[in-house]
Every structure is written in structure tokens, then in C-alpha cells.
PQR file of N, CA, C, O and H, with PARSE charges and radii, in Angstrom:
ATOM      1  N   MET A   1       0.829  -1.192  -0.004 -0.4000 1.5000
ATOM      2  CA  MET A   1       0.015   0.009  -0.002 -0.0000 2.0000
ATOM      3  C   MET A   1       0.876   1.254  -0.008  0.5500 1.7000
ATOM      4  O   MET A   1       0.558   2.228  -0.690 -0.5500 1.4000
ATOM      5  N   ARG A   2       1.933   1.232   0.725 -0.4000 1.5000
ATOM      6  CA  ARG A   2       2.812   2.390   0.779 -0.0000 2.0000
ATOM      7  C   ARG A   2       3.396   2.682  -0.579  0.5500 1.7000
ATOM      8  O   ARG A   2       3.528   3.841  -0.971 -0.5500 1.4000
ATOM      9  H   ARG A   2       2.190   0.441   1.279  0.4000 1.0000
ATOM     10  N   SER A   3       3.754   1.615  -1.311 -0.4000 1.5000
ATOM     11  CA  SER A   3       4.315   1.801  -2.639 -0.0000 2.0000
ATOM     12  C   SER A   3       3.285   2.417  -3.576  0.5500 1.7000
ATOM     13  O   SER A   3       3.629   3.250  -4.414 -0.5500 1.4000
ATOM     14  H   SER A   3       3.647   0.673  -0.992  0.4000 1.0000
ATOM     15  N   HIS A   4       2.039   2.017  -3.442 -0.4000 1.5000
ATOM     16  CA  HIS A   4       0.964   2.600  -4.263 -0.0000 2.0000
ATOM     17  C   HIS A   4       0.839   4.085  -4.000  0.5500 1.7000
ATOM     18  O   HIS A   4       0.700   4.870  -4.938 -0.5500 1.4000
ATOM     19  H   HIS A   4       1.760   1.340  -2.761  0.4000 1.0000
ATOM     20  N   GLU A   5       0.885   4.477  -2.754 -0.4000 1.5000
ATOM     21  CA  GLU A   5       0.768   5.894  -2.402 -0.0000 2.0000
ATOM     22  C   GLU A   5       1.980   6.703  -2.932  0.5500 1.7000
ATOM     23  O   GLU A   5       1.867   7.857  -3.345 -0.5500 1.4000
ATOM     24  H   GLU A   5       0.998   3.839  -1.992  0.4000 1.0000
ATOM     25  N   ARG A   6       3.124   6.030  -2.893 -0.4000 1.5000
ATOM     26  CA  ARG A   6       4.351   6.725  -3.310 -0.0000 2.0000
ATOM     27  C   ARG A   6       4.432   6.899  -4.823  0.5500 1.7000
ATOM     28  O   ARG A   6       4.835   7.956  -5.309 -0.5500 1.4000
ATOM     29  H   ARG A   6       3.216   5.092  -2.557  0.4000 1.0000
ATOM     30  N   HIS A   7       4.045   5.850  -5.576 -0.4000 1.5000
ATOM     31  CA  HIS A   7       4.225   5.855  -7.013 -0.0000 2.0000
ATOM     32  C   HIS A   7       2.914   6.030  -7.801  0.5500 1.7000
ATOM     33  O   HIS A   7       2.929   6.138  -9.027 -0.5500 1.4000
ATOM     34  H   HIS A   7       3.718   4.991  -5.181  0.4000 1.0000
ATOM     35  N   ARG A   8       1.786   6.056  -7.082 -0.4000 1.5000
ATOM     36  CA  ARG A   8       0.481   6.167  -7.732 -0.0000 2.0000
ATOM     37  C   ARG A   8       0.218   5.035  -8.731  0.5500 1.7000
ATOM     38  O   ARG A   8      -0.418   5.223  -9.768 -0.5500 1.4000
ATOM     39  H   ARG A   8       1.774   5.969  -6.086  0.4000 1.0000
ATOM     40  N   THR A   9       0.717   3.887  -8.387 -0.4000 1.5000
ATOM     41  CA  THR A   9       0.515   2.695  -9.234 -0.0000 2.0000
ATOM     42  C   THR A   9       0.509   1.469  -8.304  0.5500 1.7000
ATOM     43  O   THR A   9       0.907   1.538  -7.141 -0.5500 1.4000
ATOM     44  H   THR A   9       1.234   3.733  -7.544  0.4000 1.0000
ATOM     45  N   VAL A  10       0.052   0.376  -8.853 -0.4000 1.5000
ATOM     46  CA  VAL A  10      -0.026  -0.878  -8.076 -0.0000 2.0000
ATOM     47  C   VAL A  10       1.341  -1.508  -8.015  0.5500 1.7000
ATOM     48  O   VAL A  10       2.061  -1.560  -9.012 -0.5500 1.4000
ATOM     49  H   VAL A  10      -0.271   0.320  -9.798  0.4000 1.0000
ATOM     50  N   SER A  11       1.688  -1.975  -6.866 -0.4000 1.5000
ATOM     51  CA  SER A  11       2.951  -2.699  -6.694 -0.0000 2.0000
ATOM     52  C   SER A  11       2.648  -4.145  -6.357  0.5500 1.7000
ATOM     53  O   SER A  11       1.886  -4.424  -5.432 -0.5500 1.4000
ATOM     54  H   SER A  11       1.104  -1.932  -6.056  0.4000 1.0000
ATOM     55  N   ALA A  12       3.241  -5.064  -7.102 -0.4000 1.5000
ATOM     56  CA  ALA A  12       2.954  -6.470  -6.933 -0.0000 2.0000
ATOM     57  C   ALA A  12       4.114  -7.199  -6.244  0.5500 1.7000
ATOM     58  O   ALA A  12       4.439  -8.331  -6.601 -0.5500 1.4000
ATOM     59  H   ALA A  12       3.861  -4.837  -7.854  0.4000 1.0000
ATOM     60  N   ARG A  13       4.720  -6.560  -5.280 -0.4000 1.5000
ATOM     61  CA  ARG A  13       5.833  -7.174  -4.549 -0.0000 2.0000
ATOM     62  C   ARG A  13       5.306  -8.093  -3.458  0.5500 1.7000
ATOM     63  O   ARG A  13       4.676  -7.662  -2.493 -0.5500 1.4000
ATOM     64  H   ARG A  13       4.456  -5.640  -4.990  0.4000 1.0000
ATOM     65  N   VAL A  14       5.585  -9.356  -3.648 -0.4000 1.5000
ATOM     66  CA  VAL A  14       5.143 -10.383  -2.726 -0.0000 2.0000
ATOM     67  C   VAL A  14       6.365 -11.215  -2.384  0.5500 1.7000
ATOM     68  O   VAL A  14       7.180 -11.519  -3.255 -0.5500 1.4000
ATOM     69  H   VAL A  14       6.097  -9.706  -4.432  0.4000 1.0000
ATOM     70  N   ARG A  15       6.493 -11.586  -1.110 -0.4000 1.5000
ATOM     71  CA  ARG A  15       7.619 -12.427  -0.688 -0.0000 2.0000
ATOM     72  C   ARG A  15       7.619 -13.746  -1.438  0.5500 1.7000
ATOM     73  O   ARG A  15       6.565 -14.307  -1.738 -0.5500 1.4000
ATOM     74  H   ARG A  15       5.831 -11.340  -0.403  0.4000 1.0000
ATOM     75  N   GLU A  16       8.803 -14.227  -1.732 -0.4000 1.5000
ATOM     76  CA  GLU A  16       8.936 -15.506  -2.392 -0.0000 2.0000
ATOM     77  C   GLU A  16       8.348 -16.622  -1.538  0.5500 1.7000
ATOM     78  O   GLU A  16       7.781 -17.579  -2.064 -0.5500 1.4000
ATOM     79  H   GLU A  16       9.659 -13.771  -1.488  0.4000 1.0000
ATOM     80  N   ARG A  17       8.484 -16.499  -0.233 -0.4000 1.5000
ATOM     81  CA  ARG A  17       7.911 -17.494   0.674 -0.0000 2.0000
ATOM     82  C   ARG A  17       6.376 -17.547   0.531  0.5500 1.7000
ATOM     83  O   ARG A  17       5.782 -18.625   0.570 -0.5500 1.4000
ATOM     84  H   ARG A  17       8.945 -15.721   0.194  0.4000 1.0000
ATOM     85  N   THR A  18       5.757 -16.395   0.368 -0.4000 1.5000
ATOM     86  CA  THR A  18       4.318 -16.359   0.201 -0.0000 2.0000
ATOM     87  C   THR A  18       3.901 -16.992  -1.087  0.5500 1.7000
ATOM     88  O   THR A  18       2.915 -17.727  -1.131 -0.5500 1.4000
ATOM     89  H   THR A  18       6.240 -15.519   0.336  0.4000 1.0000
ATOM     90  N   ILE A  19       4.633 -16.722  -2.139 -0.4000 1.5000
ATOM     91  CA  ILE A  19       4.336 -17.313  -3.435 -0.0000 2.0000
ATOM     92  C   ILE A  19       4.498 -18.830  -3.401  0.5500 1.7000
ATOM     93  O   ILE A  19       3.698 -19.566  -3.978 -0.5500 1.4000
ATOM     94  H   ILE A  19       5.435 -16.125  -2.103  0.4000 1.0000
ATOM     95  N   THR A  20       5.552 -19.284  -2.713 -0.4000 1.5000
ATOM     96  CA  THR A  20       5.763 -20.731  -2.583 -0.0000 2.0000
ATOM     97  C   THR A  20       4.613 -21.378  -1.826  0.5500 1.7000
ATOM     98  O   THR A  20       4.150 -22.457  -2.196 -0.5500 1.4000
ATOM     99  H   THR A  20       6.202 -18.686  -2.245  0.4000 1.0000
ATOM    100  N   ARG A  21       4.151 -20.717  -0.764 -0.4000 1.5000
ATOM    101  CA  ARG A  21       3.003 -21.269   0.002 -0.0000 2.0000
ATOM    102  C   ARG A  21       1.763 -21.320  -0.821  0.5500 1.7000
ATOM    103  O   ARG A  21       1.015 -22.295  -0.747 -0.5500 1.4000
ATOM    104  H   ARG A  21       4.527 -19.841  -0.464  0.4000 1.0000
ATOM    105  N   ILE A  22       1.513 -20.297  -1.613 -0.4000 1.5000
ATOM    106  CA  ILE A  22       0.320 -20.297  -2.493 -0.0000 2.0000
ATOM    107  C   ILE A  22       0.405 -21.428  -3.491  0.5500 1.7000
ATOM    108  O   ILE A  22      -0.575 -22.137  -3.716 -0.5500 1.4000
ATOM    109  H   ILE A  22       2.121 -19.506  -1.674  0.4000 1.0000
ATOM    110  N   ARG A  23       1.584 -21.604  -4.101 -0.4000 1.5000
ATOM    111  CA  ARG A  23       1.760 -22.654  -5.053 -0.0000 2.0000
ATOM    112  C   ARG A  23       1.613 -24.055  -4.421  0.5500 1.7000
ATOM    113  O   ARG A  23       1.061 -24.967  -5.037 -0.5500 1.4000
ATOM    114  H   ARG A  23       2.380 -21.028  -3.918  0.4000 1.0000
ATOM    115  N   MET A  24       2.107 -24.202  -3.205 -0.4000 1.5000
ATOM    116  CA  MET A  24       1.971 -25.482  -2.520 -0.0000 2.0000
ATOM    117  C   MET A  24       0.510 -25.773  -2.237  0.5500 1.7000
ATOM    118  O   MET A  24       0.053 -26.903  -2.404 -0.5500 1.4000
ATOM    119  H   MET A  24       2.555 -23.461  -2.706  0.4000 1.0000
ATOM    120  N   ARG A  25      -0.225 -24.752  -1.808 -0.4000 1.5000
ATOM    121  CA  ARG A  25      -1.637 -24.944  -1.533 -0.0000 2.0000
ATOM    122  C   ARG A  25      -2.394 -25.291  -2.814  0.5500 1.7000
ATOM    123  O   ARG A  25      -3.296 -26.129  -2.791 -0.5500 1.4000
ATOM    124  H   ARG A  25       0.147 -23.834  -1.673  0.4000 1.0000
ATOM    125  N   LEU A  26      -2.034 -24.653  -3.933 -0.4000 1.5000
ATOM    126  CA  LEU A  26      -2.656 -24.980  -5.226 -0.0000 2.0000
ATOM    127  C   LEU A  26      -2.383 -26.451  -5.581  0.5500 1.7000
ATOM    128  O   LEU A  26      -3.266 -27.147  -6.081 -0.5500 1.4000
ATOM    129  H   LEU A  26      -1.301 -23.973  -3.951  0.4000 1.0000
ATOM    130  N   ALA A  27      -1.162 -26.912  -5.319 -0.4000 1.5000
ATOM    131  CA  ALA A  27      -0.805 -28.297  -5.639 -0.0000 2.0000
ATOM    132  C   ALA A  27      -1.650 -29.274  -4.764  0.5500 1.7000
ATOM    133  O   ALA A  27      -2.113 -30.310  -5.242 -0.5500 1.4000
ATOM    134  H   ALA A  27      -0.445 -26.346  -4.913  0.4000 1.0000
ATOM    135  N   GLN A  28      -1.827 -28.915  -3.503 -0.4000 1.5000
ATOM    136  CA  GLN A  28      -2.658 -29.753  -2.615 -0.0000 2.0000
ATOM    137  C   GLN A  28      -4.090 -29.825  -3.092  0.5500 1.7000
ATOM    138  O   GLN A  28      -4.699 -30.894  -3.118 -0.5500 1.4000
ATOM    139  H   GLN A  28      -1.451 -28.073  -3.116  0.4000 1.0000
ATOM    140  N   VAL A  29      -4.621 -28.679  -3.466 -0.4000 1.5000
ATOM    141  CA  VAL A  29      -6.007 -28.631  -3.904 -0.0000 2.0000
ATOM    142  C   VAL A  29      -6.177 -29.371  -5.201  0.5500 1.7000
ATOM    143  O   VAL A  29      -7.192 -30.038  -5.399 -0.5500 1.4000
ATOM    144  H   VAL A  29      -4.126 -27.810  -3.444  0.4000 1.0000
ATOM    145  N   ALA A  30      -5.199 -29.271  -6.105 -0.4000 1.5000
ATOM    146  CA  ALA A  30      -5.325 -29.949  -7.379 -0.0000 2.0000
ATOM    147  C   ALA A  30      -5.422 -31.459  -7.227  0.5500 1.7000
ATOM    148  O   ALA A  30      -6.049 -32.107  -8.065 -0.5500 1.4000
ATOM    149  H   ALA A  30      -4.375 -28.728  -5.944  0.4000 1.0000
ATOM    150  N   THR A  31      -4.834 -32.038  -6.206 -0.4000 1.5000
ATOM    151  CA  THR A  31      -4.921 -33.478  -6.026 -0.0000 2.0000
ATOM    152  C   THR A  31      -6.287 -33.897  -5.543  0.5500 1.7000
ATOM    153  O   THR A  31      -6.633 -35.073  -5.656 -0.5500 1.4000
ATOM    154  H   THR A  31      -4.325 -31.511  -5.526  0.4000 1.0000
ATOM    155  N   MET A  32      -7.087 -32.978  -5.004 -0.4000 1.5000
ATOM    156  CA  MET A  32      -8.393 -33.320  -4.457 -0.0000 2.0000
ATOM    157  C   MET A  32      -9.545 -33.029  -5.440  0.5500 1.7000
ATOM    158  O   MET A  32     -10.702 -33.339  -5.158 -0.5500 1.4000
ATOM    159  H   MET A  32      -6.806 -32.023  -4.912  0.4000 1.0000
ATOM    160  N   LEU A  33      -9.218 -32.445  -6.566 -0.4000 1.5000
ATOM    161  CA  LEU A  33     -10.265 -32.021  -7.481 -0.0000 2.0000
ATOM    162  C   LEU A  33     -10.378 -32.947  -8.664  0.5500 1.7000
ATOM    163  O   LEU A  33      -9.453 -33.708  -8.947 -0.5500 1.4000
ATOM    164  H   LEU A  33      -8.277 -32.193  -6.795  0.4000 1.0000
ATOM    165  N   PRO A  34     -11.500 -32.896  -9.362 -0.5600 1.5000
ATOM    166  CA  PRO A  34     -11.628 -33.665 -10.628  0.2800 2.0000
ATOM    167  C   PRO A  34     -10.569 -33.202 -11.632  0.5500 1.7000
ATOM    168  O   PRO A  34     -10.043 -32.094 -11.533 -0.5500 1.4000
ATOM    169  N   ALA A  35     -10.275 -34.053 -12.575 -0.4000 1.5000
ATOM    170  CA  ALA A  35      -9.182 -33.805 -13.532 -0.0000 2.0000
ATOM    171  C   ALA A  35      -9.354 -32.471 -14.288  0.5500 1.7000
ATOM    172  O   ALA A  35      -8.383 -31.746 -14.505 -0.5500 1.4000
ATOM    173  H   ALA A  35     -10.702 -34.953 -12.655  0.4000 1.0000
ATOM    174  N   GLU A  36     -10.591 -32.162 -14.682 -0.4000 1.5000
ATOM    175  CA  GLU A  36     -10.787 -30.929 -15.463 -0.0000 2.0000
ATOM    176  C   GLU A  36     -10.475 -29.682 -14.617  0.5500 1.7000
ATOM    177  O   GLU A  36      -9.830 -28.745 -15.087 -0.5500 1.4000
ATOM    178  H   GLU A  36     -11.380 -32.751 -14.506  0.4000 1.0000
ATOM    179  N   VAL A  37     -10.940 -29.691 -13.377 -0.4000 1.5000
ATOM    180  CA  VAL A  37     -10.695 -28.534 -12.516 -0.0000 2.0000
ATOM    181  C   VAL A  37      -9.235 -28.486 -12.091  0.5500 1.7000
ATOM    182  O   VAL A  37      -8.651 -27.410 -11.961 -0.5500 1.4000
ATOM    183  H   VAL A  37     -11.464 -30.452 -12.994  0.4000 1.0000
ATOM    184  N   ALA A  38      -8.648 -29.668 -11.875 -0.4000 1.5000
ATOM    185  CA  ALA A  38      -7.217 -29.714 -11.512 -0.0000 2.0000
ATOM    186  C   ALA A  38      -6.355 -29.129 -12.603  0.5500 1.7000
ATOM    187  O   ALA A  38      -5.335 -28.499 -12.328 -0.5500 1.4000
ATOM    188  H   ALA A  38      -9.123 -30.542 -11.981  0.4000 1.0000
ATOM    189  N   ALA A  39      -6.769 -29.339 -13.864 -0.4000 1.5000
ATOM    190  CA  ALA A  39      -6.024 -28.755 -14.993 -0.0000 2.0000
ATOM    191  C   ALA A  39      -6.085 -27.234 -14.936  0.5500 1.7000
ATOM    192  O   ALA A  39      -5.100 -26.562 -15.245 -0.5500 1.4000
ATOM    193  H   ALA A  39      -7.598 -29.851 -14.088  0.4000 1.0000
ATOM    194  N   GLU A  40      -7.224 -26.690 -14.545 -0.4000 1.5000
ATOM    195  CA  GLU A  40      -7.362 -25.232 -14.432 -0.0000 2.0000
ATOM    196  C   GLU A  40      -6.451 -24.716 -13.293  0.5500 1.7000
ATOM    197  O   GLU A  40      -5.829 -23.661 -13.416 -0.5500 1.4000
ATOM    198  H   GLU A  40      -8.023 -27.236 -14.294  0.4000 1.0000
ATOM    199  N   VAL A  41      -6.391 -25.456 -12.221 -0.4000 1.5000
ATOM    200  CA  VAL A  41      -5.526 -25.057 -11.083 -0.0000 2.0000
ATOM    201  C   VAL A  41      -4.055 -25.078 -11.516  0.5500 1.7000
ATOM    202  O   VAL A  41      -3.277 -24.199 -11.145 -0.5500 1.4000
ATOM    203  H   VAL A  41      -6.897 -26.313 -12.121  0.4000 1.0000
ATOM    204  N   ARG A  42      -3.688 -26.089 -12.301 -0.4000 1.5000
ATOM    205  CA  ARG A  42      -2.297 -26.149 -12.806 -0.0000 2.0000
ATOM    206  C   ARG A  42      -2.035 -24.967 -13.727  0.5500 1.7000
ATOM    207  O   ARG A  42      -0.938 -24.408 -13.732 -0.5500 1.4000
ATOM    208  H   ARG A  42      -4.320 -26.803 -12.602  0.4000 1.0000
ATOM    209  N   ALA A  43      -3.056 -24.582 -14.518 -0.4000 1.5000
ATOM    210  CA  ALA A  43      -2.899 -23.429 -15.423 -0.0000 2.0000
ATOM    211  C   ALA A  43      -2.672 -22.179 -14.608  0.5500 1.7000
ATOM    212  O   ALA A  43      -1.869 -21.334 -15.003 -0.5500 1.4000
ATOM    213  H   ALA A  43      -3.947 -25.036 -14.514  0.4000 1.0000
ATOM    214  N   ILE A  44      -3.354 -22.027 -13.477 -0.4000 1.5000
ATOM    215  CA  ILE A  44      -3.149 -20.864 -12.615 -0.0000 2.0000
ATOM    216  C   ILE A  44      -1.727 -20.852 -12.091  0.5500 1.7000
ATOM    217  O   ILE A  44      -1.088 -19.801 -12.045 -0.5500 1.4000
ATOM    218  H   ILE A  44      -4.006 -22.714 -13.156  0.4000 1.0000
ATOM    219  N   ASP A  45      -1.227 -22.015 -11.694 -0.4000 1.5000
ATOM    220  CA  ASP A  45       0.145 -22.109 -11.204 -0.0000 2.0000
ATOM    221  C   ASP A  45       1.115 -21.729 -12.303  0.5500 1.7000
ATOM    222  O   ASP A  45       2.095 -21.028 -12.051 -0.5500 1.4000
ATOM    223  H   ASP A  45      -1.746 -22.869 -11.731  0.4000 1.0000
ATOM    224  N   ALA A  46       0.855 -22.185 -13.527 -0.4000 1.5000
ATOM    225  CA  ALA A  46       1.727 -21.831 -14.661 -0.0000 2.0000
ATOM    226  C   ALA A  46       1.742 -20.345 -14.899  0.5500 1.7000
ATOM    227  O   ALA A  46       2.782 -19.786 -15.249 -0.5500 1.4000
ATOM    228  H   ALA A  46       0.059 -22.755 -13.732  0.4000 1.0000
ATOM    229  N   MET A  47       0.593 -19.679 -14.713 -0.4000 1.5000
ATOM    230  CA  MET A  47       0.548 -18.212 -14.885 -0.0000 2.0000
ATOM    231  C   MET A  47       1.373 -17.528 -13.816  0.5500 1.7000
ATOM    232  O   MET A  47       2.027 -16.520 -14.083 -0.5500 1.4000
ATOM    233  H   MET A  47      -0.251 -20.133 -14.429  0.4000 1.0000
ATOM    234  N   ILE A  48       1.347 -18.068 -12.608 -0.4000 1.5000
ATOM    235  CA  ILE A  48       2.165 -17.484 -11.521 -0.0000 2.0000
ATOM    236  C   ILE A  48       3.641 -17.570 -11.886  0.5500 1.7000
ATOM    237  O   ILE A  48       4.386 -16.604 -11.721 -0.5500 1.4000
ATOM    238  H   ILE A  48       0.815 -18.887 -12.391  0.4000 1.0000
ATOM    239  N   VAL A  49       4.056 -18.719 -12.377 -0.4000 1.5000
ATOM    240  CA  VAL A  49       5.456 -18.929 -12.750 -0.0000 2.0000
ATOM    241  C   VAL A  49       5.827 -17.990 -13.904  0.5500 1.7000
ATOM    242  O   VAL A  49       6.900 -17.386 -13.896 -0.5500 1.4000
ATOM    243  H   VAL A  49       3.451 -19.504 -12.511  0.4000 1.0000
ATOM    244  N   ASP A  50       4.915 -17.868 -14.919 -0.4000 1.5000
ATOM    245  CA  ASP A  50       5.176 -16.968 -16.020 -0.0000 2.0000
ATOM    246  C   ASP A  50       5.346 -15.530 -15.554  0.5500 1.7000
ATOM    247  O   ASP A  50       6.269 -14.833 -15.975 -0.5500 1.4000
ATOM    248  H   ASP A  50       4.044 -18.359 -14.926  0.4000 1.0000
ATOM    249  N   ASP A  51       4.436 -15.092 -14.673 -0.4000 1.5000
ATOM    250  CA  ASP A  51       4.512 -13.723 -14.148 -0.0000 2.0000
ATOM    251  C   ASP A  51       5.832 -13.479 -13.411  0.5500 1.7000
ATOM    252  O   ASP A  51       6.433 -12.410 -13.521 -0.5500 1.4000
ATOM    253  H   ASP A  51       3.686 -15.659 -14.331  0.4000 1.0000
ATOM    254  N   MET A  52       6.266 -14.488 -12.663 -0.4000 1.5000
ATOM    255  CA  MET A  52       7.528 -14.335 -11.947 -0.0000 2.0000
ATOM    256  C   MET A  52       8.713 -14.257 -12.898  0.5500 1.7000
ATOM    257  O   MET A  52       9.655 -13.500 -12.667 -0.5500 1.4000
ATOM    258  H   MET A  52       5.778 -15.357 -12.574  0.4000 1.0000
ATOM    259  N   MET A  53       8.660 -15.046 -13.973 -0.4000 1.5000
ATOM    260  CA  MET A  53       9.733 -15.020 -14.959 -0.0000 2.0000
ATOM    261  C   MET A  53       9.783 -13.647 -15.680  0.5500 1.7000
ATOM    262  O   MET A  53      10.863 -13.125 -15.955 -0.5500 1.4000
ATOM    263  H   MET A  53       7.894 -15.661 -14.161  0.4000 1.0000
ATOM    264  N   ILE A  54       8.621 -13.089 -15.973 -0.4000 1.5000
ATOM    265  CA  ILE A  54       8.586 -11.755 -16.591 -0.0000 2.0000
ATOM    266  C   ILE A  54       9.157 -10.744 -15.605  0.5500 1.7000
ATOM    267  O   ILE A  54       9.948  -9.886 -15.998 -0.5500 1.4000
ATOM    268  H   ILE A  54       7.743 -13.514 -15.750  0.4000 1.0000
ATOM    269  N   ALA A  55       8.778 -10.824 -14.341 -0.4000 1.5000
ATOM    270  CA  ALA A  55       9.304  -9.919 -13.345 -0.0000 2.0000
ATOM    271  C   ALA A  55      10.834 -10.051 -13.238  0.5500 1.7000
ATOM    272  O   ALA A  55      11.542  -9.063 -13.047 -0.5500 1.4000
ATOM    273  H   ALA A  55       8.135 -11.520 -14.022  0.4000 1.0000
ATOM    274  N   ASP A  56      11.322 -11.293 -13.367 -0.4000 1.5000
ATOM    275  CA  ASP A  56      12.761 -11.522 -13.324 -0.0000 2.0000
ATOM    276  C   ASP A  56      13.444 -10.863 -14.500  0.5500 1.7000
ATOM    277  O   ASP A  56      14.496 -10.242 -14.346 -0.5500 1.4000
ATOM    278  H   ASP A  56      10.746 -12.096 -13.523  0.4000 1.0000
ATOM    279  N   LEU A  57      12.835 -10.997 -15.709 -0.4000 1.5000
ATOM    280  CA  LEU A  57      13.400 -10.383 -16.876 -0.0000 2.0000
ATOM    281  C   LEU A  57      13.425  -8.849 -16.778  0.5500 1.7000
ATOM    282  O   LEU A  57      14.321  -8.203 -17.321 -0.5500 1.4000
ATOM    283  H   LEU A  57      11.980 -11.502 -15.834  0.4000 1.0000
ATOM    284  N   LEU A  58      12.444  -8.279 -16.088 -0.4000 1.5000
ATOM    285  CA  LEU A  58      12.381  -6.863 -15.904 -0.0000 2.0000
ATOM    286  C   LEU A  58      13.257  -6.405 -14.729  0.5500 1.7000
ATOM    287  O   LEU A  58      13.362  -5.212 -14.444 -0.5500 1.4000
ATOM    288  H   LEU A  58      11.716  -8.803 -15.646  0.4000 1.0000
ATOM    289  N   GLY A  59      13.883  -7.380 -14.056 -0.4000 1.5000
ATOM    290  CA  GLY A  59      14.779  -7.058 -12.953 -0.0000 2.0000
ATOM    291  C   GLY A  59      14.057  -6.756 -11.643  0.5500 1.7000
ATOM    292  O   GLY A  59      14.621  -6.123 -10.750 -0.5500 1.4000
ATOM    293  H   GLY A  59      13.798  -8.349 -14.288  0.4000 1.0000
ATOM    294  N   ARG A  60      12.814  -7.208 -11.531 -0.4000 1.5000
ATOM    295  CA  ARG A  60      12.051  -6.898 -10.321 -0.0000 2.0000
ATOM    296  C   ARG A  60      12.085  -8.026  -9.272  0.5500 1.7000
ATOM    297  O   ARG A  60      11.833  -7.789  -8.090 -0.5500 1.4000
ATOM    298  H   ARG A  60      12.356  -7.722 -12.256  0.4000 1.0000
ATOM    299  N   ARG A  61      12.389  -9.208  -9.701 -0.4000 1.5000
ATOM    300  CA  ARG A  61      12.385 -10.312  -8.772 -0.0000 2.0000
ATOM    301  C   ARG A  61      13.272 -11.430  -9.335  0.5500 1.7000
ATOM    302  O   ARG A  61      13.382 -11.600 -10.549 -0.5500 1.4000
ATOM    303  H   ARG A  61      12.594  -9.400 -10.661  0.4000 1.0000
ATOM    304  N   SER A  62      13.882 -12.162  -8.459 -0.4000 1.5000
ATOM    305  CA  SER A  62      14.677 -13.318  -8.860 -0.0000 2.0000
ATOM    306  C   SER A  62      13.858 -14.566  -8.775  0.5500 1.7000
ATOM    307  O   SER A  62      13.212 -14.794  -7.752 -0.5500 1.4000
ATOM    308  H   SER A  62      13.793 -12.024  -7.472  0.4000 1.0000
ATOM    309  N   VAL A  63      13.847 -15.386  -9.789 -0.4000 1.5000
ATOM    310  CA  VAL A  63      13.129 -16.626  -9.776 -0.0000 2.0000
ATOM    311  C   VAL A  63      14.015 -17.841  -9.435  0.5500 1.7000
ATOM    312  O   VAL A  63      13.574 -18.988  -9.489 -0.5500 1.4000
ATOM    313  H   VAL A  63      14.372 -15.201 -10.620  0.4000 1.0000
ATOM    314  N   ASP A  64      15.251 -17.554  -9.090 -0.4000 1.5000
ATOM    315  CA  ASP A  64      16.182 -18.640  -8.762 -0.0000 2.0000
ATOM    316  C   ASP A  64      15.706 -19.504  -7.603  0.5500 1.7000
ATOM    317  O   ASP A  64      15.963 -20.708  -7.566 -0.5500 1.4000
ATOM    318  H   ASP A  64      15.610 -16.622  -9.046  0.4000 1.0000
ATOM    319  N   ARG A  65      15.024 -18.890  -6.677 -0.4000 1.5000
ATOM    320  CA  ARG A  65      14.585 -19.632  -5.478 -0.0000 2.0000
ATOM    321  C   ARG A  65      13.192 -20.242  -5.565  0.5500 1.7000
ATOM    322  O   ARG A  65      12.719 -20.889  -4.631 -0.5500 1.4000
ATOM    323  H   ARG A  65      14.816 -17.913  -6.707  0.4000 1.0000
ATOM    324  N   VAL A  66      12.548 -20.021  -6.706 -0.4000 1.5000
ATOM    325  CA  VAL A  66      11.183 -20.563  -6.868 -0.0000 2.0000
ATOM    326  C   VAL A  66      11.318 -22.070  -7.199  0.5500 1.7000
ATOM    327  O   VAL A  66      11.950 -22.470  -8.177 -0.5500 1.4000
ATOM    328  H   VAL A  66      12.933 -19.495  -7.464  0.4000 1.0000
ATOM    329  N   ARG A  67      10.697 -22.861  -6.342 -0.4000 1.5000
ATOM    330  CA  ARG A  67      10.792 -24.298  -6.519 -0.0000 2.0000
ATOM    331  C   ARG A  67       9.655 -24.823  -7.387  0.5500 1.7000
ATOM    332  O   ARG A  67       8.587 -24.214  -7.445 -0.5500 1.4000
ATOM    333  H   ARG A  67      10.183 -22.537  -5.548  0.4000 1.0000
ATOM    334  N   ALA A  68       9.876 -25.952  -8.061 -0.4000 1.5000
ATOM    335  CA  ALA A  68       8.821 -26.600  -8.789 -0.0000 2.0000
ATOM    336  C   ALA A  68       7.879 -27.238  -7.767  0.5500 1.7000
ATOM    337  O   ALA A  68       8.320 -27.954  -6.868 -0.5500 1.4000
ATOM    338  H   ALA A  68      10.743 -26.448  -8.013  0.4000 1.0000
ATOM    339  N   VAL A  69       6.615 -26.979  -7.911 -0.4000 1.5000
ATOM    340  CA  VAL A  69       5.627 -27.525  -6.979 -0.0000 2.0000
ATOM    341  C   VAL A  69       4.830 -28.634  -7.624  0.5500 1.7000
ATOM    342  O   VAL A  69       4.556 -29.658  -6.997 -0.5500 1.4000
ATOM    343  H   VAL A  69       6.257 -26.397  -8.641  0.4000 1.0000
ATOM    344  N   PHE A  70       4.458 -28.435  -8.873 -0.4000 1.5000
ATOM    345  CA  PHE A  70       3.647 -29.471  -9.563 -0.0000 2.0000
ATOM    346  C   PHE A  70       4.553 -30.454 -10.214  0.5500 1.7000
ATOM    347  O   PHE A  70       4.085 -31.402 -10.845 -0.5500 1.4000
ATOM    348  H   PHE A  70       4.681 -27.603  -9.382  0.4000 1.0000
TER
END
């Protein structure tokens, strides 16, 4: 929130630990869901990884510590 007030834009800085926890929770949920829905959950995880890679390319975050969850 402070970054938003400072720059007048949205800041998407989230701790790597938080992202890892979210991805782990998605992996747990995917095992309990029907195959079709689990595929959608995996797609969400893939989007998270893609977003982190883009942030890494832009120099905003390092993806070196992001573990494979699925």
C-alpha cells in the first residue's frame, strides 16, 4: 500500500515465501479435485510462474529460489 501511495501505481511485490506457500496450496487442492478442474488449477500455477519469470526479466524479482511444486 505504501508503494501505491508513493508511485500512484499498483505494486505487486510479494515475498517468495508467500508465493511458494500459495503454489503449494494450489498443488494440494489440485490433487483433491476432478481432472478438469485440476487442470485449471495447474494453469493458474503456470501463470504465476510466467509472471515471476517476466518480473525476473524486468529485474524486479529473482526466480532462482522458486521451486517446482507441480
